[in-house]
Tab-separated table of C-alpha atoms and ligand atoms in Angstrom:
chain	number	residue	atom	x	y	z
A	1	MET	CA	27.398	78.637	-16.383
A	2	ASN	CA	26.473	81.096	-19.113
A	3	ASN	CA	23.100	79.583	-19.677
A	4	LEU	CA	20.999	82.448	-20.929
A	5	LEU	CA	17.683	80.713	-20.481
A	6	THR	CA	18.405	79.836	-16.904
A	7	ARG	CA	19.414	83.416	-16.225
A	8	ARG	CA	16.313	84.810	-17.881
A	9	ARG	CA	14.191	82.457	-15.834
A	10	PHE	CA	16.090	83.518	-12.725
A	11	MET	CA	15.574	87.207	-13.522
A	12	LYS	CA	11.884	86.710	-14.144
A	13	ARG	CA	11.532	85.055	-10.780
A	14	ILE	CA	13.618	87.727	-9.066
A	15	VAL	CA	11.433	90.402	-10.628
A	16	SER	CA	8.215	88.678	-9.648
A	17	ALA	CA	9.619	87.998	-6.191
A	18	SER	CA	10.404	91.722	-5.867
A	19	ALA	CA	6.753	92.524	-6.498
A	20	GLY	CA	5.873	90.578	-3.374
A	21	ILE	CA	6.937	91.235	0.188
A	22	ALA	CA	9.393	88.471	1.082
A	23	VAL	CA	12.029	89.818	-1.340
A	24	PRO	CA	15.322	88.931	0.354
A	25	GLY	CA	14.108	85.493	1.426
A	26	ALA	CA	12.694	84.511	-1.958
A	27	ALA	CA	15.599	85.924	-3.946
A	28	PHE	CA	18.077	84.167	-1.674
A	29	VAL	CA	16.384	80.816	-2.198
A	30	LEU	CA	16.244	81.412	-5.975
A	31	ALA	CA	19.898	82.491	-6.095
A	32	LYS	CA	20.832	79.241	-4.386
A	33	ARG	CA	18.663	77.150	-6.686
A	34	TYR	CA	20.175	78.689	-9.834
A	35	GLY	CA	23.753	78.325	-8.640
A	36	LEU	CA	24.234	82.065	-8.197
A	37	SER	CA	25.672	81.959	-4.702
A	38	PRO	CA	29.229	83.114	-4.045
A	39	PRO	CA	31.576	80.723	-2.181
A	40	ASP	CA	31.448	82.908	0.947
A	41	ASP	CA	27.668	83.064	1.262
A	42	GLY	CA	26.585	82.770	4.843
A	43	GLY	CA	29.652	84.831	5.828
A	44	LEU	CA	29.746	88.323	7.328
A	45	PHE	CA	27.966	89.852	4.347
A	46	GLY	CA	25.522	86.943	4.339
A	47	VAL	CA	22.343	87.399	2.355
A	48	GLY	CA	23.462	90.852	1.183
A	49	SER	CA	26.544	89.465	-0.532
A	50	THR	CA	24.604	86.671	-2.177
A	51	LEU	CA	22.015	89.103	-3.499
A	52	THR	CA	24.607	91.513	-4.917
A	53	TYR	CA	26.401	88.656	-6.643
A	54	ALA	CA	23.236	87.046	-7.989
A	55	ALA	CA	21.806	90.353	-9.224
A	56	HIS	CA	25.060	91.352	-10.988
A	57	ARG	CA	25.462	87.957	-12.584
A	58	ALA	CA	21.846	87.735	-13.696
A	59	LEU	CA	21.595	91.323	-14.916
A	60	LEU	CA	25.068	91.667	-16.330
A	61	TYR	CA	25.478	88.449	-18.279
A	62	ARG	CA	26.271	90.511	-21.347
A	63	GLN	CA	29.653	91.319	-19.805
A	64	PRO	CA	29.590	95.118	-19.486
A	65	MET	CA	32.987	96.757	-19.623
A	66	ALA	CA	34.661	98.789	-16.907
A	67	ARG	CA	35.156	102.402	-17.918
A	68	GLU	CA	38.343	103.088	-19.878
A	69	PHE	CA	40.191	106.398	-19.639
A	70	ARG	CA	42.346	108.602	-21.819
A	71	ARG	CA	46.117	108.540	-21.557
A	72	ASP	CA	46.163	112.094	-20.074
A	73	GLN	CA	43.985	110.823	-17.205
A	74	ILE	CA	46.628	108.350	-15.981
A	75	SER	CA	47.525	109.059	-12.322
A	76	ALA	CA	50.912	110.669	-11.770
A	77	ASN	CA	51.203	108.759	-8.506
A	78	PHE	CA	49.893	105.240	-8.198
A	79	PRO	CA	50.282	104.015	-4.595
A	80	ALA	CA	51.858	100.608	-3.953
A	81	ILE	CA	50.437	99.023	-0.813
A	82	ASN	CA	50.538	95.881	1.332
A	83	THR	CA	53.264	93.624	-0.072
A	84	THR	CA	55.694	95.702	-2.116
A	85	LEU	CA	58.587	93.208	-2.072
A	86	PRO	CA	57.841	89.542	-1.312
A	87	GLU	CA	60.121	88.007	1.333
A	88	ASP	CA	60.831	84.918	-0.710
A	89	SER	CA	64.419	84.011	-1.528
A	90	GLU	CA	63.584	82.276	-4.816
A	91	TYR	CA	61.575	85.296	-5.919
A	92	LEU	CA	64.312	87.731	-4.935
A	93	GLU	CA	66.979	85.700	-6.796
A	94	ASP	CA	64.832	85.515	-9.897
A	95	MET	CA	64.070	89.236	-9.666
A	96	LYS	CA	67.820	89.953	-9.944
A	97	ARG	CA	67.870	87.917	-13.165
A	98	GLY	CA	64.970	89.848	-14.682
A	99	PHE	CA	62.477	87.077	-13.883
A	100	GLN	CA	63.914	84.763	-16.524
A	101	ASP	CA	63.131	81.683	-14.407
A	102	TRP	CA	59.662	82.862	-13.361
A	103	LYS	CA	56.947	80.342	-14.190
A	104	LEU	CA	53.170	80.472	-13.960
A	105	THR	CA	51.606	77.049	-13.496
A	106	VAL	CA	48.102	76.534	-14.888
A	107	ASP	CA	46.529	73.273	-13.744
A	108	GLY	CA	43.372	71.697	-12.337
A	109	LEU	CA	40.399	71.174	-14.671
A	110	VAL	CA	42.356	71.835	-17.860
A	111	ALA	CA	43.146	69.530	-20.767
A	112	ARG	CA	46.816	70.592	-20.837
A	113	PRO	CA	48.390	71.605	-17.504
A	114	THR	CA	51.041	74.133	-18.522
A	115	GLU	CA	53.926	76.139	-17.080
A	116	PHE	CA	54.152	79.507	-18.789
A	117	SER	CA	57.357	81.531	-18.743
A	118	LEU	CA	57.195	85.317	-18.917
A	119	ALA	CA	58.554	85.156	-22.482
A	120	GLN	CA	55.777	82.734	-23.456
A	121	LEU	CA	53.093	85.020	-22.044
A	122	LYS	CA	54.592	87.947	-23.935
A	123	ARG	CA	54.437	85.989	-27.188
A	124	TYR	CA	50.619	86.095	-27.175
A	125	PRO	CA	49.048	89.202	-28.713
A	126	SER	CA	49.139	91.852	-25.996
A	127	HIS	CA	46.179	93.892	-24.862
A	128	SER	CA	46.351	97.335	-23.218
A	129	GLN	CA	43.670	99.183	-21.286
A	130	ILE	CA	43.533	102.318	-19.172
A	131	THR	CA	41.328	101.563	-16.179
A	132	GLN	CA	40.820	102.704	-12.618
A	133	HIS	CA	41.937	100.646	-9.669
A	134	ILE	CA	39.654	101.203	-6.677
A	135	CYS	CA	40.993	100.079	-3.308
A	136	GLU	CA	38.603	99.210	-0.513
A	137	GLN	CA	40.835	101.278	1.762
A	138	GLY	CA	39.579	104.479	0.168
A	139	TRP	CA	41.836	105.452	-2.708
A	140	SER	CA	41.768	104.961	-6.442
A	141	ALA	CA	44.225	105.477	-9.276
A	142	ILE	CA	44.258	105.148	-13.048
A	143	ALA	CA	46.946	103.305	-14.997
A	144	GLU	CA	47.498	101.704	-18.343
A	145	TRP	CA	47.825	97.948	-18.024
A	146	THR	CA	49.342	95.710	-20.662
A	147	GLY	CA	49.210	91.951	-20.711
A	148	VAL	CA	47.566	88.878	-22.087
A	149	PRO	CA	43.842	88.333	-21.504
A	150	LEU	CA	43.404	85.573	-18.930
A	151	SER	CA	40.936	83.947	-21.357
A	152	VAL	CA	43.752	83.403	-23.881
A	153	VAL	CA	45.868	81.548	-21.332
A	154	LEU	CA	42.896	79.523	-20.063
A	155	ASP	CA	41.977	78.587	-23.631
A	156	ALA	CA	45.581	77.566	-24.321
A	157	ALA	CA	45.411	75.199	-21.344
A	158	GLY	CA	41.932	74.009	-22.399
A	159	ILE	CA	39.245	74.564	-19.776
A	160	GLN	CA	37.102	71.536	-19.009
A	161	PRO	CA	33.329	72.049	-19.176
A	162	GLN	CA	32.669	71.484	-15.471
A	163	ALA	CA	35.029	74.340	-14.462
A	164	LYS	CA	33.394	76.902	-12.151
A	165	TYR	CA	36.193	78.907	-10.543
A	166	VAL	CA	39.740	79.956	-11.283
A	167	PHE	CA	42.022	80.123	-8.240
A	168	PHE	CA	45.151	82.266	-8.084
A	169	MET	CA	48.142	81.833	-5.762
A	170	CYS	CA	50.743	84.516	-5.110
A	171	VAL	CA	54.392	84.470	-4.069
A	172	ASP	CA	53.536	86.325	-0.829
A	173	GLY	CA	50.831	83.814	0.116
A	174	TRP	CA	47.749	85.791	-0.947
A	175	TRP	CA	45.141	83.770	-2.821
A	176	ASP	CA	41.760	84.457	-4.319
A	177	SER	CA	39.441	83.207	-7.045
A	178	LEU	CA	37.154	84.393	-9.822
A	179	ASP	CA	34.112	82.784	-11.350
A	180	MET	CA	34.179	81.997	-15.069
A	181	ALA	CA	32.324	85.216	-16.021
A	182	ASP	CA	35.084	87.385	-14.529
A	183	ALA	CA	37.864	85.002	-15.613
A	184	PHE	CA	36.763	85.233	-19.263
A	185	HIS	CA	35.866	88.933	-19.134
A	186	PRO	CA	37.735	90.763	-21.926
A	187	GLN	CA	39.216	93.245	-19.398
A	188	THR	CA	40.641	90.538	-17.127
A	189	LEU	CA	44.358	90.512	-17.849
A	190	LEU	CA	47.510	88.805	-16.728
A	191	ALA	CA	49.314	92.139	-16.713
A	192	TYR	CA	53.080	92.367	-17.191
A	193	GLY	CA	53.167	96.042	-18.162
A	194	MET	CA	52.110	99.250	-16.438
A	195	ASN	CA	52.124	102.679	-18.069
A	196	GLY	CA	54.208	101.440	-20.984
A	197	ARG	CA	56.954	99.782	-18.904
A	198	ASP	CA	57.535	96.387	-17.334
A	199	LEU	CA	55.287	95.991	-14.297
A	200	PRO	CA	57.317	97.399	-11.365
A	201	VAL	CA	58.150	95.094	-8.440
A	202	PRO	CA	56.068	97.095	-5.882
A	203	HIS	CA	53.040	96.619	-8.165
A	204	GLY	CA	53.414	92.838	-8.427
A	205	ALA	CA	56.131	91.988	-10.973
A	206	PRO	CA	56.495	90.142	-13.121
A	207	VAL	CA	52.765	89.390	-13.590
A	208	ARG	CA	49.658	90.447	-11.688
A	209	LEU	CA	45.970	89.956	-12.175
A	210	ARG	CA	44.074	92.974	-13.422
A	211	VAL	CA	40.297	92.573	-13.080
A	212	GLY	CA	38.553	95.617	-14.490
A	213	ARG	CA	35.270	94.948	-12.755
A	214	GLN	CA	36.430	93.993	-9.256
A	215	ILE	CA	37.710	96.068	-6.376
A	216	GLY	CA	41.394	96.452	-5.345
A	217	TYR	CA	42.101	93.333	-3.380
A	218	LYS	CA	40.917	91.045	-6.195
A	219	ASN	CA	43.790	92.383	-8.348
A	220	LEU	CA	46.412	89.947	-7.118
A	221	LYS	CA	50.100	90.798	-7.391
A	222	TYR	CA	53.095	88.400	-7.711
A	223	LEU	CA	51.139	85.572	-9.351
A	224	SER	CA	52.673	82.121	-9.049
A	225	SER	CA	49.990	79.637	-10.058
A	226	ILE	CA	46.472	79.261	-11.379
A	227	THR	CA	44.203	76.294	-10.677
A	228	VAL	CA	40.846	75.696	-12.351
A	229	THR	CA	38.270	73.890	-10.240
A	230	ASP	CA	34.597	73.064	-9.866
A	231	ASN	CA	34.821	73.158	-6.080
A	232	ALA	CA	35.705	76.367	-4.245
A	233	LYS	CA	35.512	74.548	-0.913
A	234	GLU	CA	38.883	72.864	-1.460
A	235	TRP	CA	40.830	76.007	-0.497
A	236	GLY	CA	41.340	77.329	3.003
A	237	LYS	CA	38.051	77.548	4.861
A	238	GLY	CA	36.092	77.159	1.628
A	239	GLN	CA	35.090	80.807	1.158
A	240	GLY	CA	36.901	81.280	-2.141
A	241	SER	CA	39.554	83.754	-1.002
A	242	GLU	CA	41.873	84.654	1.791
A	243	GLY	CA	40.121	88.030	2.008
A	244	ALA	CA	36.737	86.388	2.618
A	245	GLU	CA	38.252	84.602	5.615
A	246	HIS	CA	39.069	88.046	7.023
A	247	GLY	CA	35.627	89.496	6.416
A	248	TYR	CA	36.070	90.980	2.913
A	249	SER	CA	33.405	89.927	0.446
A	250	TRP	CA	34.628	87.323	-2.093
A	251	TYR	CA	32.543	89.031	-4.770
A	252	ALA	CA	33.638	92.654	-4.957
A	253	GLY	CA	32.097	93.753	-8.249
A	254	ILE	CA	32.076	97.413	-9.240
B	301	MTE	N1	49.790	89.225	-3.756
B	301	MTE	C1	49.194	90.359	-3.364
B	301	MTE	N2	48.224	90.891	-4.119
B	301	MTE	C2	47.615	92.032	-3.731
B	301	MTE	C3	47.940	92.679	-2.525
B	301	MTE	C4	49.021	92.114	-1.765
B	301	MTE	O1	49.447	92.629	-0.734
B	301	MTE	N3	49.600	90.959	-2.207
B	301	MTE	N4	47.220	93.810	-2.132
B	301	MTE	C5	45.902	94.004	-2.779
B	301	MTE	C6	45.278	95.306	-2.549
B	301	MTE	S1	44.295	95.495	-1.172
B	301	MTE	C7	45.347	96.302	-3.483
B	301	MTE	S2	44.516	97.751	-3.311
B	301	MTE	C8	46.228	96.157	-4.658
B	301	MTE	C9	47.332	97.168	-4.549
B	301	MTE	O2	48.063	97.167	-5.726
B	301	MTE	P1	49.229	98.228	-5.885
B	301	MTE	O3	50.198	97.961	-4.759
B	301	MTE	O4	49.790	97.983	-7.240
B	301	MTE	O5	48.583	99.571	-5.748
B	301	MTE	O6	46.802	94.867	-4.779
B	301	MTE	C10	46.025	93.813	-4.266
B	301	MTE	N5	46.668	92.566	-4.555
B	302	MO	MO1	43.092	97.352	-1.602
């Protein structure tokens, strides 16, 4: 997946294709050939989505970081939207007990399928970052997020070499996925803390996904399980996320 040579070759071809006239067509074919197509290609965003994804992945393979902010730039009010309290009796019971029975399953293409408790996740070295959350609905807010890098948890479970996507399921039924570049990005966190406190319930307690380089809806709240796969078509209609099935681009890089 992170094959530098292949990417260089891809970029060279993209660049030479851009010099010609049939840019979108040629780049689209090349993106497909080099495996740089998102699961929802052919959807509403069609060729445009594929090109954005391919160009980001080819150009940005050095993993650029999302901007980080100072503590005095943290938003006084951070909206909580969509689900703010899952209607799930098991969740609500566990919430009353401080999430002591919460478990995050990590399975699929891993050497050691594992169930992580909140306490186990907190035992890994924690990482904090102050980043901006940008919602597709037209608002943004800055917060400090604390958690364990997703890469640490994936490494603990032992990713198998053929892995291509990481799927996430939530208590309220939302689901989405990331490719390995975003899954292993140093700013992709399983966040259990916000602004120095436990992650509040309206913001996805006890653990949410925080993806520095993807737009709002990719930052899933109320995580319940993670599955590593080489085939994004196995979920729903095969577009990689619930959002993509409703017309939102699977790849929402910023
Ligand atoms: N499980 C789940 N994750 C979710 C959502 C949701 O309703 N359920 N909403 C998404 C959207 S569109 C945004 S902008 C953010 C909102 O996070 P916040 O409520 O902490 O601001 O969570 C995202 N992740
Ligand atoms: Mo959003």
